Each structure stands twice: as C-alpha cells, then as structure tokens.
C-alpha cells in the first residue's frame, strides 16, 4: 500500500513542513481543494508533481463561499477516502484546517476581485461566492507560501480571478491551470455529481454535448446571439434548466461583439433537479 501523506491541521505545522523543504532547496506546489476528491483533483495533483518537488493538498470546505441556500452542510466530506487517493497520487502533505483555524470569531477581512471577471455568470447567481473564494485562497497562499498553485479549468472564472488576484497583490506564486477531466460520456467531473439521481445522471452529459455543438456553430461563423439562443433551446429541450450560457473573451471574460474573432470560452450553468452543473469549453475563432 502506498505511503499516506502526513496530515497537518494547524498553520504552524504546515509552515514547519514547508520550511524544512525550503531549507533543502525544494520547490512547493499547493493544490487547494474542498475534498471529496475525484480524478479531476488527481490531475491537479499530477500537474503539481510535474512542476514542483513537493505537493501540498489542502482540504477545507469553505463556509464563506456558499450562499445561505446552498449545500454547505451536506457537501460531501470523506477525509479517509481522500487521504487514500492522495497516497496513491503520491502527494507529500495534506493540510486540513478546521473552521476556527481559518476564521477567528472576529474575522473581518475580505479579498475581492472586482469587475467583469467576477460580476457576471457565477458572480450573478452566487453574489458572495467569489469574495469567499478569493479570501480563503489568499489565506491558504499566505499560510503555505508555495512557489506555485494549481487550479482546474472547470471553475474557469475562479481560475482567471485567482490569476488576477495574484498579479494585483504581487503574490510571488505561479498559477498553473489544469484541463477539465471528463467522464467517458463527457460529463465534467465534479464532487457535486454524486448528488445526481440515476435518471439525472443520464441527462447530465447533454450539457457538454450541447456546448460542443454551440462552440462548433460559433467557430463556423454563426452570430453569438443566434448560437446562444439555439444552445439555450437545446439545453431546455433536454430537460436542463439554464442559469446562463455565455460566450466571452477567453482571457478577459468581456462580452463579445457579433462574432467570435479571438479565442473565446463558452461557459454554462444549468440546474438538473436540485443539482447545479457548470461547464465550459474553448471556442476557436472563425478562420
Ligand atoms: O475550487 C475549489 O474547490 C474551491 O473554490 C477552492 C479553490 C478550494 C477554495 O475554497
């Protein structure tokens, strides 16, 4: 059996481990997660291991990024199983802080990335989400002081917002992006897929199929408004309630004019029963 990574639960323990690696000239990558790990997370760990000498994985279900009616209390938590997966992936250290370690009773600070990166799409539906994410990520960065950190493209807005925060606050941390990992039928891996009923699970891959078709239409020269209209229709027809389906500049997330002339990203969130699925795909410009 693979050797399990050491678990630390406090900031001094984390800093001690990182300091001793640093003294030996090792580079360190942090993979921030909320646990309930799956193959998507393992690909983040793989990216970390390829790029750094030591990999720290944090597991913290961060209450401040959940809205009042969201799934914080029922979010899947299986530390033991996560620990075993991280042993197989050969992560070096698992950091599992508690809520009081992360947030003292008089905690009063927010880190916010303002503007178009966070105000629309996930930011419209989940108004306090990104402030919660940026604050906890900034804290994890300062607690661990890694050379680099790995984020998945699955949460595309989050990835761009973290990159912005690091630039704006002069954090000397390189942000590495890892591609979305999908099930065989195309459904993007997510800890929340576990909530899908068997019937919902058979409908869920329609999201990716429709997004690929919309991306093809856009690359083929169909105007943005028309392609999105079609896409929303296809999704609703497949039984997925559309929260948003948007195509944006891939780097700035600014809205596009009539056609896709530069690299773009198609982003969507849909509701299927009680489950909210998000996904995104690249859209290549017309030739
Ligand atoms: O992507 C996630 O799992 C979370 O938003 C993160 C980055 C671990 C912050 O809580």
Coordinates of C-alpha atoms and ligand atoms in Angstrom, one line a residue:
X1 CA 0.0 0.0 0.0
X2 CA 1.3 3.5 -0.9
X3 CA 2.6 5.5 2.0
X4 CA -0.1 8.1 3.1
X5 CA 0.9 11.7 3.2
X6 CA 1.3 13.3 6.6
X7 CA -1.8 15.2 7.7
X8 CA -1.4 18.6 9.4
X9 CA -4.2 20.7 10.8
X10 CA -2.6 23.9 12.0
X11 CA -0.8 26.8 10.4
X12 CA 2.5 26.3 12.5
X13 CA 2.6 22.6 11.5
X14 CA 2.1 23.4 7.8
X15 CA 4.7 26.2 7.9
X16 CA 7.2 23.9 9.7
X17 CA 6.9 21.2 7.0
X18 CA 7.2 23.8 4.2
X19 CA 10.2 25.5 5.8
X20 CA 12.1 22.3 6.1
X21 CA 11.6 21.5 2.4
X22 CA 12.6 25.0 1.5
X23 CA 15.8 24.7 3.5
X24 CA 16.7 21.7 1.4
X25 CA 16.1 23.8 -1.8
X26 CA 12.8 22.1 -2.7
X27 CA 10.0 23.9 -4.7
X28 CA 6.5 23.6 -3.4
X29 CA 3.1 23.4 -5.1
X30 CA -0.2 23.9 -3.4
X31 CA -3.4 22.2 -4.6
X32 CA -6.4 23.9 -2.8
X33 CA -9.5 21.7 -2.7
X34 CA -12.7 21.2 -0.8
X35 CA -12.2 17.4 -0.6
X36 CA -14.5 14.7 -1.9
X37 CA -11.6 14.1 -4.3
X38 CA -12.1 12.5 -7.8
X39 CA -10.0 12.0 -10.9
X40 CA -10.2 15.7 -11.7
X41 CA -8.4 16.6 -8.4
X42 CA -5.9 13.8 -9.1
X43 CA -5.0 15.6 -12.4
X44 CA -4.3 18.8 -10.4
X45 CA -2.0 16.8 -8.1
X46 CA -0.3 15.3 -11.2
X47 CA 0.3 18.8 -12.6
X48 CA 1.7 19.9 -9.2
X49 CA 4.0 16.9 -9.1
X50 CA 5.3 17.5 -12.6
X51 CA 6.2 21.1 -11.8
X52 CA 7.4 21.1 -8.2
X53 CA 9.4 18.9 -5.9
X54 CA 6.8 18.8 -3.1
X55 CA 3.0 18.8 -3.3
X56 CA 0.7 20.1 -0.5
X57 CA -3.0 19.4 -0.9
X58 CA -5.4 21.4 1.2
X59 CA -8.9 20.2 2.1
X60 CA -11.2 22.8 3.5
X61 CA -14.9 23.1 2.8
X62 CA -15.0 26.9 3.0
X63 CA -18.3 28.2 4.5
X64 CA -17.9 31.7 3.2
X65 CA -18.1 30.8 -0.4
X66 CA -21.5 29.1 0.0
X67 CA -24.8 31.1 -0.2
X68 CA -27.4 30.7 2.6
X69 CA -29.5 28.3 0.5
X70 CA -26.6 26.3 -0.9
X71 CA -25.2 22.9 0.0
X72 CA -22.5 23.7 2.6
X73 CA -24.0 21.5 5.4
X74 CA -24.4 18.5 3.0
X75 CA -21.3 19.0 0.9
X76 CA -19.6 15.5 0.7
X77 CA -16.8 15.1 3.3
X78 CA -14.7 11.9 3.2
X79 CA -11.3 12.6 4.6
X80 CA -10.2 9.0 4.9
X81 CA -11.0 8.2 1.3
X82 CA -9.3 11.4 0.1
X83 CA -6.3 10.5 2.2
X84 CA -6.0 7.1 0.5
X85 CA -6.4 8.7 -3.0
X86 CA -3.7 11.2 -2.2
X87 CA -1.4 8.3 -1.0
X88 CA -1.8 6.7 -4.5
X89 CA -1.2 10.0 -6.2
X90 CA 2.0 10.4 -4.0
X91 CA 1.1 13.8 -2.6
X92 CA 3.5 14.9 0.1
X93 CA 1.4 16.7 2.7
X94 CA -2.3 17.0 3.4
X95 CA -3.4 20.2 5.1
X96 CA -6.9 20.0 6.7
X97 CA -7.6 23.2 8.8
X98 CA -10.8 23.5 10.8
X99 CA -13.2 26.5 10.5
X100 CA -11.8 28.1 13.7
X101 CA -8.2 27.7 12.3
X102 CA -9.3 29.6 9.2
X103 CA -11.7 32.1 10.7
X104 CA -11.4 33.6 14.1
X105 CA -14.6 34.8 15.7
X106 CA -13.7 38.4 14.9
X107 CA -12.5 37.8 11.4
X108 CA -13.2 41.0 9.4
X109 CA -11.3 40.9 6.1
X110 CA -12.4 40.3 2.6
X111 CA -10.3 39.9 -0.5
X112 CA -12.3 40.7 -3.6
X113 CA -11.5 40.7 -7.3
X114 CA -13.9 43.3 -8.7
X115 CA -15.2 43.9 -12.2
X116 CA -16.2 41.7 -15.1
X117 CA -14.1 38.6 -14.1
X118 CA -16.4 38.0 -11.1
X119 CA -19.5 40.2 -11.5
X120 CA -21.4 38.0 -14.1
X121 CA -22.3 34.4 -14.5
X122 CA -21.3 32.6 -11.3
X123 CA -21.0 36.0 -9.7
X124 CA -24.6 37.0 -10.6
X125 CA -26.2 33.8 -9.3
X126 CA -23.9 33.5 -6.3
X127 CA -23.3 37.1 -5.2
X128 CA -20.8 36.4 -2.3
X129 CA -19.2 33.4 -3.8
X130 CA -16.0 34.9 -5.3
X131 CA -15.2 37.1 -2.2
X132 CA -15.4 33.9 -0.2
X133 CA -13.1 32.0 -2.6
X134 CA -10.6 34.8 -3.0
X135 CA -10.3 35.4 0.7
X136 CA -9.8 31.7 1.5
X137 CA -7.3 31.2 -1.4
X138 CA -5.3 34.3 -0.3
X139 CA -5.2 32.9 3.3
X140 CA -4.1 29.4 2.0
X141 CA -1.4 31.1 -0.1
X142 CA -0.1 33.1 2.9
X143 CA -0.3 30.1 5.2
X144 CA 1.6 27.8 2.9
X145 CA 3.7 30.3 0.9
X146 CA 4.0 27.9 -2.1
X147 CA 6.0 28.6 -5.3
X148 CA 3.0 27.7 -7.4
X149 CA -0.6 26.6 -7.0
X150 CA -2.8 24.5 -9.3
X151 CA -6.4 25.3 -10.3
X152 CA -8.8 23.5 -12.6
X153 CA -10.2 25.0 -15.8
X154 CA -13.6 23.5 -14.7
X155 CA -14.0 26.6 -12.5
X156 CA -12.9 28.9 -15.3
X157 CA -14.0 32.2 -13.7
X158 CA -12.3 31.2 -10.4
X159 CA -9.1 30.4 -12.3
X160 CA -9.0 33.8 -14.0
X161 CA -9.9 35.6 -10.8
X162 CA -7.1 33.9 -8.9
X163 CA -4.6 34.8 -11.6
X164 CA -5.8 38.5 -11.4
X165 CA -5.6 38.5 -7.6
X166 CA -2.0 37.2 -7.7
X167 CA -1.0 39.9 -10.2
X168 CA -2.8 42.7 -8.4
X169 CA -1.4 41.8 -4.9
X170 CA 2.1 41.0 -6.1
X171 CA 1.9 37.4 -4.7
X172 CA 5.0 35.6 -5.9
X173 CA 3.1 32.5 -6.8
X174 CA 2.8 31.0 -10.2
X175 CA -0.8 29.8 -11.1
X176 CA -0.9 26.6 -13.1
X177 CA -4.1 25.7 -15.0
X178 CA -5.2 22.0 -15.4
X179 CA -7.7 21.0 -18.1
X180 CA -11.2 19.7 -17.3
X181 CA -11.3 15.9 -16.7
X182 CA -14.5 14.3 -18.0
X183 CA -16.3 11.0 -17.5
X184 CA -16.5 8.7 -20.6
X185 CA -19.8 10.3 -21.6
X186 CA -18.4 13.8 -21.4
X187 CA -19.8 15.0 -18.1
X188 CA -17.2 17.2 -16.4
X189 CA -16.1 15.6 -13.1
X190 CA -17.3 17.3 -10.0
X191 CA -17.9 16.4 -6.4
X192 CA -21.5 17.5 -6.8
X193 CA -22.2 14.8 -9.5
X194 CA -22.7 12.5 -6.5
X195 CA -26.0 14.3 -5.9
X196 CA -27.4 13.3 -9.3
X197 CA -30.2 10.6 -9.3
X198 CA -29.7 7.8 -11.9
X199 CA -32.1 9.5 -14.3
X200 CA -30.5 12.9 -13.9
X201 CA -27.1 11.2 -14.4
X202 CA -28.2 10.0 -17.8
X203 CA -29.4 13.5 -18.8
X204 CA -26.3 15.4 -17.4
X205 CA -23.9 14.7 -20.4
X206 CA -26.3 16.6 -22.6
X207 CA -24.7 19.8 -21.2
X208 CA -21.3 19.1 -22.7
X209 CA -22.8 17.8 -26.0
X210 CA -24.8 21.0 -26.5
X211 CA -21.8 23.1 -25.5
X212 CA -19.7 21.4 -28.1
X213 CA -22.4 22.0 -30.7
X214 CA -22.7 25.6 -29.8
X215 CA -18.9 26.1 -29.9
X216 CA -18.9 24.5 -33.4
X217 CA -21.7 26.9 -34.6
X218 CA -19.7 29.9 -33.2
X219 CA -16.4 28.7 -34.8
X220 CA -18.4 28.2 -38.1
X221 CA -19.4 31.8 -38.1
X222 CA -22.9 31.8 -36.6
X223 CA -23.5 35.1 -34.8
X224 CA -23.2 35.0 -31.0
X225 CA -26.8 35.8 -30.2
X226 CA -28.2 33.2 -32.6
X227 CA -25.8 30.5 -31.4
X228 CA -26.6 31.1 -27.7
X229 CA -30.3 31.2 -28.4
X230 CA -30.1 27.8 -30.1
X231 CA -27.9 26.5 -27.3
X232 CA -30.4 27.5 -24.6
X233 CA -33.2 26.0 -26.6
X234 CA -31.3 22.7 -26.9
X235 CA -30.5 22.6 -23.2
X236 CA -34.0 23.3 -22.1
X237 CA -35.3 20.8 -24.6
X238 CA -33.0 18.2 -22.9
X239 CA -34.5 18.9 -19.5
X240 CA -31.7 21.1 -18.2
X241 CA -32.9 24.5 -16.7
X242 CA -30.4 27.1 -18.0
X243 CA -29.0 29.5 -15.4
X244 CA -26.6 31.0 -18.0
X245 CA -25.0 30.2 -21.3
X246 CA -22.5 32.9 -22.3
X247 CA -19.6 33.2 -24.7
X248 CA -16.8 35.5 -23.5
X249 CA -13.3 36.5 -24.4
X250 CA -11.1 33.7 -23.1
X251 CA -8.7 35.9 -21.2
X252 CA -10.7 38.9 -20.1
X253 CA -14.2 37.4 -19.9
X254 CA -15.5 40.5 -21.6
X255 CA -18.7 40.0 -23.8
X256 CA -18.1 39.6 -27.5
X257 CA -19.5 41.6 -30.4
X258 CA -21.3 39.8 -33.1
X259 CA -18.8 37.0 -33.9
X260 CA -16.0 35.0 -32.4
X261 CA -12.9 36.6 -33.8
X262 CA -10.5 35.9 -31.0
X263 CA -10.1 32.9 -28.6
X264 CA -13.2 32.7 -26.6
X265 CA -14.8 30.5 -23.9
X266 CA -18.3 29.2 -23.8
X267 CA -19.5 29.0 -20.1
X268 CA -22.7 27.5 -18.8
X269 CA -24.5 26.7 -15.6
X270 CA -27.7 24.6 -15.6
X271 CA -29.9 23.1 -13.0
X272 CA -30.9 19.4 -13.1
X273 CA -33.3 18.6 -10.3
X274 CA -31.6 20.0 -7.2
X275 CA -28.1 19.8 -8.7
X276 CA -26.3 22.8 -10.3
X277 CA -23.8 21.8 -13.0
X278 CA -21.2 24.1 -14.5
X279 CA -19.0 23.5 -17.5
X280 CA -17.0 25.5 -20.1
X281 CA -15.3 24.8 -23.5
X282 CA -12.9 26.7 -25.7
X283 CA -14.3 28.4 -28.8
X284 CA -11.8 28.8 -31.6
X285 CA -12.1 31.9 -33.8
X286 CA -13.5 31.6 -37.3
X287 CA -10.8 31.1 -39.9
Ligands
LIG1 O1 -12.3 25.1 -6.4 C1 -12.5 24.8 -5.1 O2 -12.6 23.7 -4.7 C2 -12.6 25.9 -4.1 O3 -13.3 27.0 -4.6 C3 -11.2 26.4 -3.5 C4 -10.3 26.9 -4.6 C5 -10.6 25.2 -2.9 C6 -11.4 27.4 -2.5 O4 -12.2 27.0 -1.4

